[in-house]
mmCIF file of C-alpha atoms and ligand atoms in Angstrom:
data_model
loop_
_atom_site.group_PDB
_atom_site.id
_atom_site.type_symbol
_atom_site.label_atom_id
_atom_site.label_comp_id
_atom_site.label_asym_id
_atom_site.label_seq_id
_atom_site.Cartn_x
_atom_site.Cartn_y
_atom_site.Cartn_z
ATOM 1 C CA MET V 403 -13.389 -19.084 -6.857
ATOM 2 C CA LYS V 404 -16.337 -19.223 -9.323
ATOM 3 C CA ARG V 405 -18.558 -17.399 -6.960
ATOM 4 C CA ARG V 406 -16.160 -14.475 -6.952
ATOM 5 C CA GLU V 407 -16.263 -11.676 -9.376
ATOM 6 C CA LEU V 408 -13.280 -11.949 -11.660
ATOM 7 C CA LEU V 409 -12.459 -9.168 -13.902
ATOM 8 C CA LYS V 410 -9.799 -10.754 -16.113
ATOM 9 C CA THR V 411 -7.499 -13.607 -16.542
ATOM 10 C CA ALA V 412 -3.966 -13.116 -17.701
ATOM 11 C CA LEU V 413 -4.617 -15.135 -20.852
ATOM 12 C CA ALA V 414 -7.422 -12.790 -21.850
ATOM 13 C CA SER V 415 -5.160 -9.767 -21.413
ATOM 14 C CA SER V 416 -3.230 -8.529 -24.314
ATOM 15 C CA VAL V 417 -0.927 -6.798 -21.763
ATOM 16 C CA GLY V 418 0.087 -10.063 -20.217
ATOM 17 C CA LEU V 419 1.601 -11.658 -23.136
ATOM 18 C CA VAL V 420 3.296 -8.803 -24.984
ATOM 19 C CA GLY V 421 6.941 -9.528 -25.620
ATOM 20 C CA MET V 422 7.001 -13.243 -25.267
ATOM 21 C CA SER V 423 10.749 -13.571 -25.826
ATOM 22 C CA ALA V 424 11.329 -11.378 -22.841
ATOM 23 C CA LEU V 425 9.062 -13.332 -20.501
ATOM 24 C CA LYS V 426 10.314 -14.964 -17.250
ATOM 25 C CA PRO V 427 10.152 -18.737 -17.221
ATOM 26 C CA LEU V 428 6.615 -19.968 -17.285
ATOM 27 C CA TYR V 429 5.029 -22.753 -15.308
ATOM 28 C CA ALA V 430 1.680 -24.352 -15.693
ATOM 29 C CA SER V 431 -0.561 -23.877 -12.651
ATOM 30 C CA ASP V 432 -3.149 -26.236 -11.350
ATOM 31 C CA ALA V 433 -5.709 -24.642 -13.730
ATOM 32 C CA MET V 434 -3.305 -25.069 -16.550
ATOM 33 C CA MET V 435 -3.051 -21.253 -16.796
ATOM 34 C CA ILE V 436 0.252 -19.928 -17.855
ATOM 35 C CA LYS V 437 1.892 -18.411 -14.837
ATOM 36 C CA ALA V 438 5.169 -16.536 -14.302
ATOM 37 C CA GLU V 439 7.755 -18.200 -12.059
ATOM 38 C CA PRO V 440 7.174 -18.241 -8.277
ATOM 39 C CA MET V 441 8.278 -15.227 -6.108
ATOM 40 C CA TYR V 442 11.357 -15.944 -3.967
ATOM 41 C CA ASP V 443 10.884 -16.086 -0.154
ATOM 42 C CA VAL V 444 11.385 -12.931 1.837
ATOM 43 C CA PRO V 445 11.387 -13.614 5.625
ATOM 44 C CA VAL V 446 8.848 -12.197 8.021
ATOM 45 C CA THR V 447 9.559 -9.236 10.334
ATOM 46 C CA LYS V 448 7.994 -9.701 13.783
ATOM 47 C CA VAL V 449 6.667 -6.612 15.484
ATOM 48 C CA THR V 450 4.746 -8.209 18.391
ATOM 49 C CA ASP V 451 3.860 -11.866 19.296
ATOM 50 C CA SER V 452 0.830 -11.396 16.892
ATOM 51 C CA CYS V 453 1.741 -8.779 14.276
ATOM 52 C CA TYR V 454 4.097 -9.397 11.455
ATOM 53 C CA TYR V 455 4.948 -8.032 8.053
ATOM 54 C CA ILE V 456 7.093 -8.900 5.094
ATOM 55 C CA LEU V 457 9.475 -6.059 4.299
ATOM 56 C CA ALA V 458 10.012 -5.147 0.742
ATOM 57 C CA LYS V 459 13.447 -3.625 0.443
ATOM 58 C CA ASP V 460 13.009 -1.825 -2.834
ATOM 59 C CA PRO V 461 10.936 1.337 -3.287
ATOM 60 C CA GLU V 462 9.614 0.454 -6.713
ATOM 61 C CA PRO V 463 8.784 -2.587 -8.961
ATOM 62 C CA THR V 464 11.502 -4.048 -11.042
ATOM 63 C CA PRO V 465 12.098 -7.287 -12.937
ATOM 64 C CA GLU V 466 14.525 -8.338 -10.287
ATOM 65 C CA ASN V 467 12.066 -7.929 -7.386
ATOM 66 C CA HIS V 468 9.116 -9.350 -9.375
ATOM 67 C CA ALA V 469 7.153 -6.166 -8.440
ATOM 68 C CA PHE V 470 7.514 -6.819 -4.773
ATOM 69 C CA PHE V 471 7.882 -3.373 -3.216
ATOM 70 C CA ASN V 472 5.351 -2.977 -0.552
ATOM 71 C CA ASN V 473 4.897 -4.658 2.846
ATOM 72 C CA PRO V 474 2.126 -7.201 3.197
ATOM 73 C CA GLY V 475 1.240 -7.656 6.901
ATOM 74 C CA PHE V 476 -0.634 -10.124 9.079
ATOM 75 C CA VAL V 477 -2.140 -10.591 12.599
ATOM 76 C CA VAL V 478 -2.311 -14.021 14.172
ATOM 77 C CA THR V 479 -5.395 -14.373 16.290
ATOM 78 C CA SER V 480 -6.759 -17.395 18.288
ATOM 79 C CA GLU V 481 -9.275 -17.970 15.359
ATOM 80 C CA GLY V 482 -6.940 -17.562 12.372
ATOM 81 C CA VAL V 483 -4.917 -15.004 10.459
ATOM 82 C CA VAL V 484 -5.944 -11.641 9.280
ATOM 83 C CA VAL V 485 -3.924 -10.480 6.149
ATOM 84 C CA ILE V 486 -3.503 -6.828 5.500
ATOM 85 C CA ASP V 487 -2.488 -6.091 1.923
ATOM 86 C CA THR V 488 -1.591 -8.886 -0.431
ATOM 87 C CA GLY V 489 1.240 -7.712 -2.756
ATOM 88 C CA SER V 490 1.407 -7.103 -6.423
ATOM 89 C CA SER V 491 0.709 -10.549 -7.837
ATOM 90 C CA VAL V 492 -0.579 -14.129 -7.214
ATOM 91 C CA GLN V 493 3.142 -15.134 -7.034
ATOM 92 C CA ILE V 494 3.691 -12.690 -4.199
ATOM 93 C CA GLY V 495 0.416 -13.652 -2.460
ATOM 94 C CA GLU V 496 1.625 -17.235 -2.609
ATOM 95 C CA MET V 497 4.916 -16.207 -1.063
ATOM 96 C CA VAL V 498 2.990 -14.386 1.800
ATOM 97 C CA LEU V 499 1.100 -17.582 2.466
ATOM 98 C CA ARG V 500 4.386 -19.533 2.671
ATOM 99 C CA GLN V 501 5.744 -17.040 5.164
ATOM 100 C CA ILE V 502 2.643 -17.153 7.358
ATOM 101 C CA LYS V 503 3.128 -20.962 7.544
ATOM 102 C CA THR V 504 6.498 -20.288 9.097
ATOM 103 C CA VAL V 505 4.686 -18.584 11.961
ATOM 104 C CA THR V 506 1.383 -20.377 12.433
ATOM 105 C CA ASP V 507 -0.635 -23.305 11.134
ATOM 106 C CA LYS V 508 -3.903 -21.432 11.526
ATOM 107 C CA PRO V 509 -5.900 -20.609 8.400
ATOM 108 C CA VAL V 510 -6.323 -17.148 6.892
ATOM 109 C CA VAL V 511 -9.877 -16.064 7.990
ATOM 110 C CA MET V 512 -9.861 -12.436 6.723
ATOM 111 C CA VAL V 513 -8.039 -10.344 4.145
ATOM 112 C CA ILE V 514 -8.113 -6.395 4.117
ATOM 113 C CA ASN V 515 -6.876 -4.275 1.274
ATOM 114 C CA THR V 516 -5.961 -0.830 2.707
ATOM 115 C CA HIS V 517 -6.573 0.965 -0.719
ATOM 116 C CA TYR V 518 -6.794 0.415 -4.423
ATOM 117 C CA HIS V 519 -3.189 0.589 -5.572
ATOM 118 C CA GLY V 520 -2.062 -2.641 -7.202
ATOM 119 C CA ASP V 521 0.583 -3.581 -4.748
ATOM 120 C CA HIS V 522 -2.046 -3.775 -2.000
ATOM 121 C CA PHE V 523 -4.672 -6.011 -3.755
ATOM 122 C CA LEU V 524 -3.298 -7.937 -6.831
ATOM 123 C CA GLY V 525 -2.126 -10.789 -4.461
ATOM 124 C CA ASN V 526 -5.833 -11.394 -3.405
ATOM 125 C CA HIS V 527 -5.918 -14.145 -6.107
ATOM 126 C CA ALA V 528 -3.565 -16.313 -4.014
ATOM 127 C CA PHE V 529 -5.692 -16.079 -0.912
ATOM 128 C CA VAL V 530 -8.930 -16.886 -2.756
ATOM 129 C CA SER V 531 -7.218 -19.936 -4.266
ATOM 130 C CA ALA V 532 -6.121 -21.218 -0.968
ATOM 131 C CA TYR V 533 -9.225 -20.300 0.954
ATOM 132 C CA PRO V 534 -12.141 -19.981 -1.467
ATOM 133 C CA ASP V 535 -14.518 -18.583 1.153
ATOM 134 C CA VAL V 536 -12.140 -16.026 2.760
ATOM 135 C CA PRO V 537 -13.854 -12.515 2.966
ATOM 136 C CA ILE V 538 -11.770 -9.697 1.420
ATOM 137 C CA TYR V 539 -12.441 -6.295 2.834
ATOM 138 C CA ALA V 540 -11.841 -2.837 1.440
ATOM 139 C CA HIS V 541 -13.399 0.557 1.394
ATOM 140 C CA PRO V 542 -16.380 0.819 -1.062
ATOM 141 C CA ALA V 543 -14.578 3.546 -3.045
ATOM 142 C CA ALA V 544 -11.526 1.193 -3.391
ATOM 143 C CA ILE V 545 -13.785 -1.610 -4.738
ATOM 144 C CA GLU V 546 -15.358 0.859 -7.236
ATOM 145 C CA LYS V 547 -12.025 2.101 -8.411
ATOM 146 C CA ILE V 548 -10.625 -1.341 -8.945
ATOM 147 C CA LYS V 549 -13.740 -2.305 -10.875
ATOM 148 C CA SER V 550 -13.837 0.744 -13.109
ATOM 149 C CA ASP V 551 -10.327 1.022 -14.243
ATOM 150 C CA GLY V 552 -7.877 0.338 -11.383
ATOM 151 C CA GLY V 553 -7.768 -3.429 -11.984
ATOM 152 C CA ASP V 554 -6.658 -3.070 -15.589
ATOM 153 C CA PHE V 555 -4.347 -0.129 -14.893
ATOM 154 C CA TRP V 556 -2.474 -1.823 -12.021
ATOM 155 C CA TYR V 557 -2.273 -5.195 -13.782
ATOM 156 C CA GLY V 558 -0.509 -3.420 -16.759
ATOM 157 C CA PHE V 559 1.619 -1.304 -14.571
ATOM 158 C CA MET V 560 3.019 -4.207 -12.737
ATOM 159 C CA GLN V 561 3.608 -6.309 -15.834
ATOM 160 C CA ARG V 562 5.462 -3.533 -17.582
ATOM 161 C CA ASN V 563 7.690 -2.724 -14.629
ATOM 162 C CA SER V 564 8.393 -6.364 -13.616
ATOM 163 C CA ASN V 565 9.074 -7.767 -17.150
ATOM 164 C CA ASN V 566 5.794 -9.803 -16.990
ATOM 165 C CA ALA V 567 6.693 -11.324 -13.579
ATOM 166 C CA ILE V 568 2.872 -11.207 -12.572
ATOM 167 C CA THR V 569 1.642 -13.397 -15.555
ATOM 168 C CA GLY V 570 -1.299 -15.595 -14.339
ATOM 169 C CA THR V 571 -2.514 -13.116 -11.788
ATOM 170 C CA VAL V 572 -6.300 -12.621 -11.841
ATOM 171 C CA VAL V 573 -7.677 -9.355 -10.667
ATOM 172 C CA THR V 574 -9.737 -10.606 -7.624
ATOM 173 C CA LEU V 575 -12.005 -7.980 -6.108
ATOM 174 C CA PRO V 576 -12.687 -7.406 -2.405
ATOM 175 C CA ASN V 577 -16.211 -8.760 -1.579
ATOM 176 C CA LYS V 578 -16.925 -7.020 1.723
ATOM 177 C CA THR V 579 -16.686 -3.450 2.806
ATOM 178 C CA PHE V 580 -15.410 -1.442 5.817
ATOM 179 C CA LYS V 581 -16.131 2.262 5.865
ATOM 180 C CA GLY V 582 -14.136 3.109 8.842
ATOM 181 C CA GLY V 583 -15.462 3.356 12.526
ATOM 182 C CA GLU V 584 -15.926 -0.456 12.808
ATOM 183 C CA THR V 585 -14.646 -2.303 15.840
ATOM 184 C CA ILE V 586 -14.515 -6.198 15.261
ATOM 185 C CA LYS V 587 -13.388 -9.113 17.289
ATOM 186 C CA VAL V 588 -11.358 -11.801 15.438
ATOM 187 C CA GLY V 589 -10.711 -14.522 18.001
ATOM 188 C CA ASP V 590 -8.747 -12.909 20.992
ATOM 189 C CA LYS V 591 -7.969 -9.655 19.045
ATOM 190 C CA THR V 592 -9.897 -6.515 18.673
ATOM 191 C CA LEU V 593 -9.474 -4.593 15.311
ATOM 192 C CA LYS V 594 -10.398 -1.019 14.957
ATOM 193 C CA ILE V 595 -10.934 0.149 11.373
ATOM 194 C CA HIS V 596 -10.143 3.821 10.872
ATOM 195 C CA GLN V 597 -10.816 6.031 7.826
ATOM 196 C CA PHE V 598 -9.384 9.566 8.303
ATOM 197 C CA GLY V 599 -10.698 11.120 5.078
ATOM 198 C CA VAL V 600 -8.568 11.673 1.809
ATOM 199 C CA ALA V 601 -4.952 11.066 2.730
ATOM 200 C CA HIS V 602 -3.037 8.756 0.322
ATOM 201 C CA THR V 603 -6.305 8.080 -1.402
ATOM 202 C CA GLU V 604 -9.982 8.634 -0.687
ATOM 203 C CA SER V 605 -10.248 5.024 0.385
ATOM 204 C CA ASP V 606 -7.564 4.451 2.880
ATOM 205 C CA LEU V 607 -8.177 1.985 5.726
ATOM 206 C CA ILE V 608 -5.939 2.069 8.911
ATOM 207 C CA ILE V 609 -6.155 -1.131 10.981
ATOM 208 C CA GLU V 610 -5.440 -0.778 14.766
ATOM 209 C CA VAL V 611 -4.808 -4.055 16.655
ATOM 210 C CA VAL V 612 -5.923 -2.847 20.043
ATOM 211 C CA GLU V 613 -4.325 -5.499 22.274
ATOM 212 C CA ASP V 614 -0.920 -5.032 20.579
ATOM 213 C CA LYS V 615 -0.980 -1.320 20.300
ATOM 214 C CA VAL V 616 -0.104 -1.733 16.607
ATOM 215 C CA ALA V 617 -1.400 0.312 13.675
ATOM 216 C CA PHE V 618 -1.223 -0.992 10.070
ATOM 217 C CA MET V 619 -1.073 2.289 8.267
ATOM 218 C CA GLY V 620 -1.303 1.275 4.508
ATOM 219 C CA ASP V 621 0.362 3.980 2.516
ATOM 220 C CA THR V 622 -0.960 6.935 4.529
ATOM 221 C CA ALA V 623 2.483 7.152 6.188
ATOM 222 C CA MET V 624 5.847 6.259 4.709
ATOM 223 C CA ARG V 625 9.420 7.503 4.561
ATOM 224 C CA ARG V 626 9.688 7.829 0.863
ATOM 225 C CA VAL V 627 8.450 10.152 -1.737
ATOM 226 C CA ALA V 628 5.405 8.272 -2.541
ATOM 227 C CA ASN V 629 2.585 8.415 -5.087
ATOM 228 C CA MET V 630 0.400 11.489 -3.881
ATOM 229 C CA ALA V 631 -1.481 11.701 -7.197
ATOM 230 C CA ASP V 632 -4.599 10.271 -5.664
ATOM 231 C CA GLY V 633 -4.156 11.868 -2.190
ATOM 232 C CA SER V 634 -4.078 15.243 -0.479
ATOM 233 C CA PHE V 635 -1.475 17.038 1.549
ATOM 234 C CA VAL V 636 -3.938 18.690 3.724
ATOM 235 C CA GLY V 637 -5.772 15.485 4.290
ATOM 236 C CA THR V 638 -2.510 13.526 4.994
ATOM 237 C CA ILE V 639 -1.520 16.158 7.656
ATOM 238 C CA ASP V 640 -4.917 15.657 9.380
ATOM 239 C CA ALA V 641 -4.721 11.895 9.086
ATOM 240 C CA MET V 642 -1.202 11.831 10.647
ATOM 241 C CA LYS V 643 -2.484 13.895 13.657
ATOM 242 C CA LYS V 644 -5.297 11.389 14.141
ATOM 243 C CA ALA V 645 -2.911 8.442 13.676
ATOM 244 C CA GLN V 646 -0.626 9.879 16.338
ATOM 245 C CA ALA V 647 -3.658 10.241 18.700
ATOM 246 C CA LEU V 648 -4.122 6.393 18.528
ATOM 247 C CA ASN V 649 -1.129 6.217 20.857
ATOM 248 C CA CYS V 650 0.100 2.920 19.350
ATOM 249 C CA ASP V 651 3.549 1.639 20.149
ATOM 250 C CA HIS V 652 4.185 0.358 16.614
ATOM 251 C CA TYR V 653 3.214 1.770 13.215
ATOM 252 C CA ILE V 654 3.569 -0.633 10.272
ATOM 253 C CA VAL V 655 3.785 1.292 6.990
ATOM 254 C CA GLY V 656 3.137 0.128 3.430
ATOM 255 C CA HIS V 657 6.576 0.934 2.297
ATOM 256 C CA GLY V 658 9.816 0.854 4.445
ATOM 257 C CA VAL V 659 10.674 -0.145 7.843
ATOM 258 C CA HIS V 660 8.079 0.067 10.726
ATOM 259 C CA ASP V 661 8.704 2.407 13.674
ATOM 260 C CA ASN V 662 7.091 4.103 16.628
ATOM 261 C CA VAL V 663 4.866 7.256 16.255
ATOM 262 C CA LYS V 664 7.825 9.084 14.720
ATOM 263 C CA VAL V 665 7.039 7.597 11.322
ATOM 264 C CA CYS V 666 3.595 9.592 11.476
ATOM 265 C CA GLN V 667 5.272 12.777 12.721
ATOM 266 C CA ASP V 668 7.822 12.592 9.803
ATOM 267 C CA MET V 669 5.097 12.108 7.313
ATOM 268 C CA GLN V 670 3.197 15.095 8.766
ATOM 269 C CA ALA V 671 6.361 17.188 8.627
ATOM 270 C CA PHE V 672 7.068 16.260 5.055
ATOM 271 C CA CYS V 673 3.568 17.247 3.969
ATOM 272 C CA GLU V 674 3.644 20.462 5.877
ATOM 273 C CA ALA V 675 7.052 21.354 4.531
ATOM 274 C CA ILE V 676 5.815 20.991 0.955
ATOM 275 C CA TYR V 677 2.213 22.302 1.336
ATOM 276 C CA ASN V 678 2.854 25.221 3.690
ATOM 277 C CA ASN V 679 5.775 26.439 1.742
ATOM 278 C CA ALA V 680 3.923 25.950 -1.548
ATOM 279 C CA GLU V 681 1.060 28.036 -0.193
ATOM 280 C CA GLU V 682 3.329 30.850 1.038
ATOM 281 C CA TYR V 683 5.307 30.935 -2.372
ATOM 282 C CA TYR V 684 2.126 30.744 -4.320
ATOM 283 C CA GLU V 685 0.824 33.907 -2.744
ATOM 284 C CA GLU V 686 4.213 35.459 -3.591
ATOM 285 C CA GLY V 687 3.528 34.690 -7.213
ATOM 286 C CA LEU V 688 6.252 32.058 -7.662
ATOM 287 C CA SER V 689 5.874 29.188 -10.124
ATOM 288 C CA ASP V 690 6.339 25.579 -8.971
ATOM 289 C CA PHE V 691 9.613 25.497 -10.748
ATOM 290 C CA GLU V 692 10.860 28.627 -8.824
ATOM 291 C CA MET V 693 9.653 27.200 -5.474
ATOM 292 C CA LYS V 694 11.515 23.898 -5.753
ATOM 293 C CA PRO V 695 15.024 25.097 -4.580
ATOM 294 C CA LYS V 696 13.332 27.100 -1.803
ATOM 295 C CA ILE V 697 11.395 24.054 -0.633
ATOM 296 C CA MET V 698 14.442 21.834 -0.836
ATOM 297 C CA ALA V 699 16.189 24.349 1.528
ATOM 298 C CA ASP V 700 13.517 23.757 4.225
ATOM 299 C CA PRO V 701 15.357 22.192 7.207
ATOM 300 C CA PHE V 702 13.142 19.078 7.262
ATOM 301 C CA MET V 703 13.516 18.533 3.559
ATOM 302 C CA LYS V 704 17.178 19.149 3.629
ATOM 303 C CA ASN V 705 18.054 17.109 6.697
ATOM 304 C CA VAL V 706 15.432 14.241 6.602
ATOM 305 C CA ALA V 707 13.411 13.826 3.416
ATOM 306 C CA SER V 708 16.387 14.244 1.089
ATOM 307 C CA GLN V 709 17.459 10.754 2.363
ATOM 308 C CA TRP V 710 14.291 9.081 1.293
ATOM 309 C CA PRO V 711 14.078 6.970 -1.835
ATOM 310 C CA GLY V 712 12.638 8.793 -4.793
ATOM 311 C CA TYR V 713 13.550 12.285 -3.444
ATOM 312 C CA ASP V 714 15.454 13.687 -6.399
ATOM 313 C CA LYS V 715 13.255 12.104 -9.035
ATOM 314 C CA THR V 716 9.781 12.908 -7.829
ATOM 315 C CA LEU V 717 9.988 16.006 -5.597
ATOM 316 C CA GLY V 718 9.101 18.285 -8.556
ATOM 317 C CA VAL V 719 5.930 16.281 -9.185
ATOM 318 C CA PHE V 720 5.021 16.546 -5.548
ATOM 319 C CA ILE V 721 5.454 20.329 -5.619
ATOM 320 C CA SER V 722 3.235 20.534 -8.683
ATOM 321 C CA LEU V 723 0.612 18.502 -6.925
ATOM 322 C CA ALA V 724 0.806 20.694 -3.764
ATOM 323 C CA VAL V 725 0.404 23.887 -5.861
ATOM 324 C CA ALA V 726 -2.624 22.278 -7.550
ATOM 325 C CA GLU V 727 -4.153 21.628 -4.082
ATOM 326 C CA VAL V 728 -3.328 25.131 -2.924
ATOM 327 C CA GLU V 729 -5.144 26.498 -5.979
ATOM 328 C CA GLU V 730 -8.047 24.180 -5.436
ATOM 329 C CA ASN V 731 -8.372 25.305 -1.788
ATOM 330 C CA LEU V 732 -8.403 28.941 -2.755
ATOM 331 C CA PHE V 733 -11.642 28.766 -4.752
HETATM 332 ZN ZN1 LIG X 1755 -0.520 3.361 -2.471
#
């Protein structure tokens, strides 16, 4: 681990030890670093003979779920395991390693972080501890973001929302890059790395497992009202068209249950319902506040999206973001 670039230890972080009385039980790790208790086991979901993920049932981090609210995935190849997204903490990363062992004895030979949100990279620490030489890939813009402020921000975010359940987690940077457009062989599997522009963030990687007709979508597609603050509605609509054109049988999403191509069609319909309506109502001179009930009356929003987690709480924020993007695209 010493050859890795480590940004911070939990002990050095003031965030990590705020509110000692409220801390979860602490355990001494091998390195005698204070560490929050282990993450409970969540069983794997099998998609094909080689592609798996661990389904997080909650849409957001809480003390009860230890900040486990995204779906780490993995591909078992003849050479070893490729892990796609590592969870929000070293504890969750260690849980993912335990679940991989229920499927195969093969080592982890590669880790990929689909983007720079903390639930997708903070678990890296566990993989580097178990496999010191494992390469961790991400888009160059994702690495820059984690380095500049994303590491600190996401560490604090998870600590606050989980009641310090990620104590002991060390922000561990990816050390290799994929820009999109790469085709690589890992053992008997062919991985195509796609980057379809700014969608959920500017750094999203989609990983297609060619032989299995599976696409790991990161957070570009999901059936929940997700964080679009770093993304683009127009970019997501475009990315969803490209994702559908991959013609995969299975799309594994960062949050929620996997599905066929319908999950990409729904994400496209969701972004179109918000953005296209916002564009139209903006031209009519409506404020985002006035648009909200009209957008909620859109058939897709009323019949489908209203069932998604976070709908009531965050739709207004989404509409504001869409209006900002409409304005940006006008000038
Ligand atoms: Zn995300």
